Amino acid sequence: MKISRLISICAVALSATVPLSALDLPVRNVNGTDYYYYEVKPKESIYSITRKLGVSREDIVRCNPAVVDGVRPKQLLLFPVAEFALGAKPEVCPEEQPESTVMDPLPGRIVADNDNNSKEDEDVKESEDAGTSAVAVPDNAVSQDSTEIAYDEDEPKVINVGVMLPFMLDSSRMTKAAENYTEFYRGLLLAVDTIAGENRDYAINVTAYDTEGSVQKVMSLIERPEFETLDFIIAPEDSVCIERIAARADSTSARVINLFAVKNDAYLRHESVVQANIPQQMMYAKAIDGLKELYAGYTPVILTAPDIAADKAPFVSQLKTELETAGIEYKEISTPSGFTAESVADSLVAGHRYVFIPVSGSREMLARVLDPLIGLRETAGNPDDVRLFGYPEWIILRGVMEEKLHRLNTVIYSRFSADMDNYPTRRVMLRYTDWYGRSMNNTAPVYGLLGYDVMQWMFCTADSDISALFNGLQSAISVSCPSASGDCGMVNSSLDFMYFLPNGKFYHKSL
């Protein structure tokens, strides 16, 4: 059986530590560099190898990032001869170093570009001890070249991914946005590790660039030679940056993935762009189609509130228009302070079926209508004669409010839907905690899962039909070109419906 061994070699300018030549390890030349190599024996662990070779765990992982989660029998460990030989001296960093931010051997860390304003080690240590999401940037960090090497007669298929996001490494404090982007990147690396363990015929190179929230920085990054080699580019949220990246990528084979600028329409002008978010008007249309399909035979009841902002007015307006066009009767009921089940029952016909749609997705609106609707449901001849339909924001609700959504057999539409009780999701979230020492944040979407899903999707579509439906842990992606002439990019048309089932479970359906 053919076995491909992919070993990630990271050349780092550090001083020599252990004379491995004293152990008489064999030497292999890889890409013009001599390496000591050691083949892992059965039942050996990374810790037993540290004792056997006299090399620290940190040095083993630094030189062999693939073993961060442990070693396997017959796995090869490589160590640069120049660093680990007897009498080796520290390498002198060349005067010219690439300025790009690149992936550190340790998962979830980002190494700053080679300038003079990187943080001091002490500052990084303090931020980590405080439990923040600060990205570690060693003062002596230098740019690295990550190379995937296959010891097989067949070369692996290489997928090059560029992550261009404002990590804001030089800021004194990490912003919430930078924290979310860091979590996204860490989730993406987790997916790379999963893919590497299951697909030995592929090598995935990930390079992370700190755009610093600057158009000028992005302009300098896209002129670098390595930009031509990228297959996928994760673009920042800024629309000007997306335009600059897309204009450059149109002349390459790269796909620019827009995950964070929901309203951006660069995909209409640039063939390289993939808008991974279903546009708002398309989302509303699909949500309304789903509502009409799910609740055929129900009378829609729109719940208004005189003292609560109608933040869902655009959706409700489109809903009314489509209901009127389809000849479907609907009701509107005001829910002032003190709204009760009895007050709503007076406006309804016993034995009829009703689905309630609030004009606001706020907690304030839910707090006002949930108990009356539950009371109405409990007194109905058939509990399912009373249903609730709602909005993406409700995904993050926990505790009593979530329990009440289950009691009403609620359905919501959303670009993202993650079932935290689902075993594959829990497994990934636990691995994330094991790797990074902290849990993913409770956001909508969960950025760590977003990074994980997108990397899996990029891998699945690298050599196959990009328009095929992908169902991830949190994201459903089905992209197509909206132009009949095909002279534009692609846009995601998939929308999730999340069911809060009465038994406390969840069910997902994508349209």
XYZ file of C-alpha atoms in Angstrom:
511
model
C 0.000 0.000 0.000
C 1.361 3.380 -1.014
C 1.747 5.817 1.879
C 2.538 9.488 1.314
C 4.394 11.261 4.084
C 3.861 14.994 4.133
C 6.241 16.828 6.399
C 6.064 20.579 6.878
C 9.548 22.085 7.016
C 9.830 25.513 8.624
C 13.217 27.236 8.343
C 13.651 29.403 11.430
C 16.699 31.498 12.307
C 17.451 30.331 15.843
C 20.555 29.282 17.695
C 21.690 25.665 17.871
C 20.526 23.667 20.865
C 21.459 19.990 20.717
C 24.283 18.307 18.773
C 22.259 15.523 17.118
C 25.394 14.548 15.216
C 26.542 12.945 18.465
C 23.640 10.495 18.126
C 24.814 9.509 14.642
C 21.432 10.261 13.073
C 21.272 9.851 9.283
C 21.143 12.942 7.091
C 18.790 13.654 4.185
C 18.903 16.586 1.794
C 15.540 18.268 1.268
C 15.234 21.180 -1.154
C 18.934 21.907 -0.875
C 19.055 21.796 2.938
C 20.566 18.975 4.997
C 18.368 17.531 7.757
C 18.946 14.940 10.436
C 15.994 12.578 10.352
C 14.573 10.226 12.932
C 11.892 7.590 12.293
C 9.371 7.255 15.106
C 9.303 3.759 16.619
C 6.129 1.904 17.668
C 4.783 2.985 21.081
C 7.059 6.042 21.184
C 5.588 9.354 22.265
C 6.815 12.853 21.637
C 7.979 12.973 25.256
C 9.974 9.747 25.081
C 11.608 11.099 21.930
C 12.594 14.304 23.718
C 14.448 12.200 26.294
C 15.984 9.925 23.676
C 17.256 12.720 21.414
C 17.805 15.359 24.059
C 15.670 17.811 22.075
C 12.898 19.844 23.678
C 9.266 19.277 22.717
C 9.135 22.873 21.517
C 12.023 22.271 19.096
C 10.462 19.053 17.794
C 7.147 20.791 17.098
C 8.862 23.880 15.715
C 10.731 21.834 13.138
C 7.861 19.385 12.573
C 4.521 21.220 12.998
C 2.531 18.159 11.932
C 3.321 16.425 15.254
C 1.754 19.078 17.483
C -0.969 16.578 18.429
C 1.407 13.620 18.755
C 3.520 11.273 16.676
C 2.767 8.094 14.745
C 4.942 5.019 14.112
C 7.250 5.371 11.079
C 6.694 9.130 10.972
C 9.845 11.051 10.023
C 11.096 13.909 12.183
C 13.482 16.359 10.512
C 16.009 18.691 12.162
C 18.209 21.176 10.228
C 21.841 20.061 10.378
C 22.996 23.682 10.481
C 21.100 24.195 13.716
C 21.516 20.887 15.529
C 25.020 19.784 14.537
C 27.923 19.865 16.993
C 29.381 23.359 17.013
C 26.535 24.843 15.027
C 26.213 28.602 15.246
C 23.138 30.770 15.059
C 22.171 31.694 11.527
C 22.367 35.332 10.615
C 19.076 36.647 9.290
C 19.515 38.018 5.780
C 19.001 41.730 5.412
C 15.994 41.297 3.153
C 13.120 39.332 4.640
C 9.636 38.947 3.211
C 7.253 41.380 4.865
C 4.246 39.115 4.768
C 2.757 37.596 7.844
C 3.020 33.826 7.664
C 1.826 30.809 9.553
C 3.708 29.896 12.713
C 4.447 26.208 13.372
C 2.278 26.393 16.496
C -1.389 26.197 15.516
C -3.381 29.362 15.976
C -0.409 31.700 16.233
C 0.601 34.298 13.692
C 4.123 35.604 13.212
C 4.418 39.305 12.446
C 6.121 40.621 9.361
C 9.737 41.637 9.617
C 9.512 45.188 10.928
C 10.595 46.848 14.151
C 7.269 47.356 15.859
C 6.436 43.820 16.999
C 5.377 43.403 20.628
C 7.784 42.469 23.373
C 7.631 38.932 24.723
C 6.674 40.275 28.154
C 3.602 42.020 26.759
C 2.502 38.868 25.008
C 2.991 36.810 28.154
C 0.876 39.228 30.191
C -1.960 39.162 27.676
C -1.972 35.359 27.597
C -1.938 35.127 31.384
C -4.915 37.466 31.481
C -6.901 35.005 29.408
C -7.301 37.242 26.362
C -7.182 36.190 22.732
C -4.011 38.118 21.997
C -1.936 36.601 19.210
C 1.593 35.788 20.334
C 4.294 37.632 18.409
C 7.846 36.812 19.535
C 10.269 39.733 19.344
C 12.838 37.575 17.558
C 10.339 36.198 15.062
C 11.461 36.044 11.457
C 9.574 35.205 8.333
C 9.383 31.530 7.518
C 8.881 29.509 4.377
C 6.519 26.565 4.884
C 7.093 23.792 2.384
C 5.112 20.577 2.076
C 7.345 17.693 0.971
C 6.110 14.235 -0.058
C 8.407 11.242 0.218
C 6.735 9.326 -2.564
C 7.111 9.029 -6.286
C 3.886 11.003 -6.678
C 3.857 14.701 -5.882
C 0.965 15.751 -3.624
C -1.701 18.082 -4.932
C -1.016 21.462 -3.377
C -3.694 23.912 -2.233
C -2.406 27.389 -1.389
C -4.604 29.505 0.880
C -4.031 33.142 1.776
C -5.867 34.545 4.814
C -5.894 38.340 4.501
C -7.564 39.748 7.613
C -6.981 42.641 10.041
C -5.487 40.694 12.949
C -4.125 44.024 14.229
C -0.985 42.488 15.682
C 0.575 45.854 16.402
C -2.364 47.204 18.394
C -1.903 47.563 22.134
C -5.261 45.876 22.752
C -7.095 43.276 20.744
C -10.412 44.507 19.390
C -13.472 42.281 19.323
C -13.232 42.085 15.541
C -9.575 41.018 15.686
C -10.483 38.419 18.309
C -13.164 37.023 15.994
C -10.760 36.905 13.048
C -8.169 35.131 15.186
C -10.755 32.546 16.218
C -11.709 32.120 12.555
C -8.069 31.516 11.616
C -7.615 29.011 14.411
C -10.702 27.104 13.295
C -9.329 27.056 9.761
C -6.054 25.547 11.006
C -8.022 22.907 12.871
C -9.648 21.907 9.584
C -6.250 21.779 7.872
C -5.095 19.342 10.538
C -8.214 17.212 10.033
C -7.744 17.164 6.267
C -4.042 16.323 6.597
C -4.903 13.306 8.736
C -7.417 11.976 6.224
C -5.978 12.928 2.819
C -2.302 12.145 2.399
C -2.348 12.997 -1.297
C -2.845 16.691 -0.583
C -0.617 19.383 0.855
C -2.287 22.543 2.144
C -0.173 25.662 2.551
C -1.793 28.423 4.602
C -0.313 31.911 4.799
C -1.893 34.513 7.087
C -1.417 38.200 6.293
C -2.232 40.967 8.754
C -3.889 43.638 6.611
C -3.821 46.009 9.608
C -7.159 47.480 8.522
C -5.280 49.409 5.833
C -5.971 49.625 2.096
C -2.325 50.615 1.575
C -1.188 47.451 3.345
C -3.470 45.340 1.153
C -2.099 47.041 -1.970
C 1.432 46.111 -0.946
C 0.453 42.523 -0.145
C -1.223 41.812 -3.477
C 1.889 42.875 -5.399
C 4.010 40.153 -3.843
C 5.148 37.303 -6.088
C 3.464 34.614 -3.966
C 0.062 36.173 -4.644
C 0.186 34.553 -8.086
C 0.349 31.083 -6.523
C -2.706 31.350 -4.264
C -5.735 29.171 -4.991
C -8.024 30.738 -2.390
C -7.925 34.135 -0.684
C -9.969 34.936 2.420
C -10.733 38.632 1.992
C -11.207 41.234 4.747
C -14.538 42.951 5.365
C -13.572 46.328 3.907
C -15.207 46.779 0.485
C -12.328 48.833 -0.939
C -9.894 46.079 0.031
C -12.130 43.463 -1.582
C -12.167 45.478 -4.825
C -8.373 45.784 -4.859
C -7.829 42.098 -4.120
C -10.435 41.001 -6.677
C -9.051 43.230 -9.428
C -5.641 41.642 -8.902
C -6.998 38.095 -8.561
C -9.007 38.315 -11.796
C -5.728 37.868 -13.670
C -4.835 34.742 -11.667
C -6.582 31.443 -10.953
C -7.367 32.415 -7.355
C -10.850 32.592 -5.900
C -11.484 35.481 -3.514
C -13.796 34.304 -0.726
C -15.917 37.075 0.784
C -17.197 35.852 4.140
C -17.453 39.023 6.154
C -18.921 41.774 3.918
C -22.521 40.611 3.705
C -23.778 43.472 1.527
C -20.773 43.603 -0.807
C -21.564 42.886 -4.473
C -18.046 42.626 -5.911
C -19.023 39.205 -7.291
C -21.133 41.031 -9.903
C -18.005 42.750 -11.284
C -15.209 40.247 -10.678
C -15.111 36.642 -11.855
C -12.679 35.758 -9.068
C -15.055 36.638 -6.210
C -17.242 34.175 -4.328
C -19.836 35.874 -2.109
C -20.286 33.217 0.574
C -23.284 34.983 2.124
C -26.680 34.801 0.491
C -27.646 38.431 -0.340
C -30.370 40.003 1.761
C -33.113 40.194 -0.869
C -32.471 36.616 -1.950
C -32.415 35.553 1.706
C -35.748 37.233 2.400
C -37.302 35.637 -0.689
C -36.084 32.173 0.324
C -37.174 32.673 3.929
C -40.657 33.666 2.771
C -40.832 30.728 0.357
C -39.808 28.468 3.228
C -42.418 29.981 5.526
C -45.181 29.461 2.943
C -44.050 25.869 2.358
C -43.624 24.946 6.029
C -46.852 26.593 7.134
C -49.213 25.783 4.299
C -52.696 25.975 5.804
C -51.611 28.382 8.564
C -52.672 32.016 8.791
C -49.634 34.281 9.250
C -50.029 36.696 12.173
C -47.650 39.671 12.242
C -46.996 40.874 15.787
C -46.299 44.601 16.079
C -45.320 46.642 19.139
C -45.932 50.387 19.515
C -42.956 50.897 21.821
C -40.373 48.485 20.334
C -38.288 49.288 17.240
C -39.377 47.229 14.235
C -35.879 46.102 13.263
C -37.319 43.458 10.922
C -39.506 45.914 9.012
C -37.781 45.231 5.631
C -38.442 41.492 5.941
C -42.021 41.989 7.151
C -42.720 44.447 4.328
C -41.508 41.957 1.715
C -43.494 39.206 3.463
C -46.719 41.213 3.272
C -46.172 41.930 -0.419
C -45.583 38.281 -1.287
C -48.516 37.075 0.819
C -50.817 39.540 -0.926
C -49.475 38.504 -4.336
C -50.096 34.844 -3.470
C -53.590 35.631 -2.182
C -52.762 34.442 1.341
C -54.715 36.157 4.104
C -52.716 37.439 7.084
C -53.447 39.300 10.309
C -51.672 42.022 12.258
C -51.956 42.152 16.050
C -50.481 44.847 18.276
C -48.645 43.688 21.395
C -48.511 46.585 23.854
C -46.974 46.272 27.304
C -49.084 43.839 29.305
C -49.866 41.692 26.262
C -51.529 38.396 27.322
C -52.744 35.137 25.811
C -56.335 36.254 26.340
C -55.806 39.486 24.424
C -54.453 37.662 21.380
C -57.080 34.910 21.574
C -59.817 37.497 21.098
C -58.464 38.196 17.598
C -58.255 34.534 16.526
C -60.703 31.818 15.503
C -60.725 28.664 17.627
C -59.527 25.596 15.752
C -57.623 27.577 13.116
C -53.860 27.310 12.658
C -51.628 30.346 13.128
C -47.935 31.097 12.669
C -46.729 34.234 14.461
C -44.038 36.521 13.023
C -42.779 39.422 15.225
C -41.685 42.692 13.595
C -38.623 42.669 15.874
C -36.064 39.986 16.615
C -34.988 41.675 19.851
C -34.943 40.041 23.270
C -37.390 42.715 24.413
C -39.924 41.621 21.804
C -39.438 37.947 22.615
C -39.813 38.587 26.341
C -43.161 40.215 25.606
C -44.678 37.577 23.296
C -43.221 34.196 24.313
C -45.304 33.529 27.433
C -48.631 34.625 25.870
C -47.983 32.440 22.818
C -47.055 29.472 25.018
C -50.281 30.005 26.964
C -52.228 30.140 23.706
C -50.533 26.964 22.495
C -51.296 25.087 25.720
C -55.018 25.895 25.488
C -55.317 25.079 21.778
C -57.030 21.863 20.752
C -53.850 20.915 18.868
C -50.661 22.503 20.261
C -49.184 22.758 16.768
C -51.997 25.111 15.780
C -49.767 27.793 17.357
C -46.256 28.207 15.904
C -43.547 30.880 15.936
C -41.323 31.875 12.994
C -38.314 34.084 13.466
C -34.850 35.341 12.951
C -31.108 34.527 12.877
C -30.371 36.382 16.145
C -32.233 33.741 18.103
C -29.515 31.176 17.434
C -27.394 32.506 20.302
C -30.200 32.467 22.873
C -29.610 30.170 25.824
C -31.378 29.252 29.032
C -35.042 30.110 29.574
C -35.567 31.871 26.250
C -34.140 28.964 24.270
C -36.336 26.546 26.232
C -39.423 28.630 25.386
C -38.520 28.607 21.690
C -38.507 24.808 21.891
C -41.905 24.795 23.586
C -43.337 26.770 20.662
C -41.785 24.437 18.052
C -40.117 27.530 16.602
C -38.455 27.709 13.185
C -35.941 30.409 12.252
C -34.117 31.232 9.036
C -30.406 32.002 9.082
C -27.285 32.131 6.961
C -25.678 30.004 9.682
C -27.007 27.381 12.052
C -24.917 25.346 14.470
C -26.294 22.602 16.688
C -23.960 22.611 19.684
C -25.343 19.232 20.817
C -24.437 17.598 17.511
C -21.543 15.159 18.064
C -19.323 16.293 15.140
C -19.754 19.915 16.238
C -18.978 19.127 19.878
C -15.919 17.134 18.834
C -14.488 20.041 16.832
C -15.223 22.507 19.627
C -13.509 20.250 22.160
C -10.472 19.918 19.885
C -10.388 23.690 19.587
C -10.333 24.012 23.372
C -7.598 21.371 23.635
C -5.452 23.128 21.027
C -5.855 26.717 22.132
C -6.755 26.536 25.814
C -10.016 28.420 25.424
C -13.494 27.815 24.032
C -15.000 29.344 20.924
C -17.012 32.480 21.597
C -20.816 32.387 21.623
C -21.374 34.508 18.526
C -23.542 34.243 15.436
C -21.844 32.905 13.463
C -19.362 31.053 15.665
C -16.139 32.218 14.015
C -14.126 29.112 14.853
C -16.721 26.901 13.162
C -16.872 29.319 10.234
C -13.133 28.938 9.673
C -13.403 25.167 10.003
C -16.289 24.907 7.527
C -14.767 27.226 4.942
C -11.479 25.338 4.888
C -13.349 22.060 4.443
C -15.389 23.618 1.639
C -12.285 24.979 -0.128
C -10.692 21.547 0.059
C -13.827 19.794 -1.245
C -14.154 22.174 -4.197
C -10.468 22.461 -5.094
C -10.689 19.644 -7.656
C -14.445 19.283 -8.094
C -17.606 21.174 -8.982
C -17.582 24.364 -6.927
C -21.360 24.673 -7.295
C -22.065 21.401 -5.456
C -23.955 21.809 -2.173
C -21.684 21.703 0.874
C -23.179 21.140 4.310
C -20.742 21.986 7.093
C -21.074 22.070 10.856
C -22.540 25.564 10.704
C -22.571 26.678 7.067
C -24.359 25.472 3.961
C -22.724 26.658 0.738
C -24.135 26.298 -2.764
C -22.659 28.846 -5.153
C -23.544 29.716 -8.719
C -23.054 32.530 -11.206
C -26.121 34.804 -11.237
C -25.433 35.965 -14.796
C -26.585 33.940 -17.803
C -23.512 35.140 -19.688
C -21.211 33.857 -16.937
C -19.212 37.092 -16.843
C -19.292 37.502 -13.072
C -18.272 35.734 -9.903
C -20.336 33.372 -7.799
C -22.795 33.828 -4.948
C -24.110 31.503 -2.272
C -27.842 30.862 -2.569
C -28.218 28.465 0.353
C -30.316 29.370 3.399
C -30.711 27.344 6.578
C -33.887 26.708 8.528
C -33.332 25.727 12.138
C -36.087 23.935 14.057
C -36.295 24.260 17.842
C -38.057 20.934 18.420
C -40.321 20.439 21.479
C -38.054 17.626 22.741
C -35.168 20.086 23.152
C -33.334 18.922 20.033
C -32.583 20.774 16.823
C -33.223 19.979 13.195
C -31.651 21.727 10.215
C -32.845 22.025 6.660
C -31.153 23.905 3.822
C -32.987 25.438 0.875
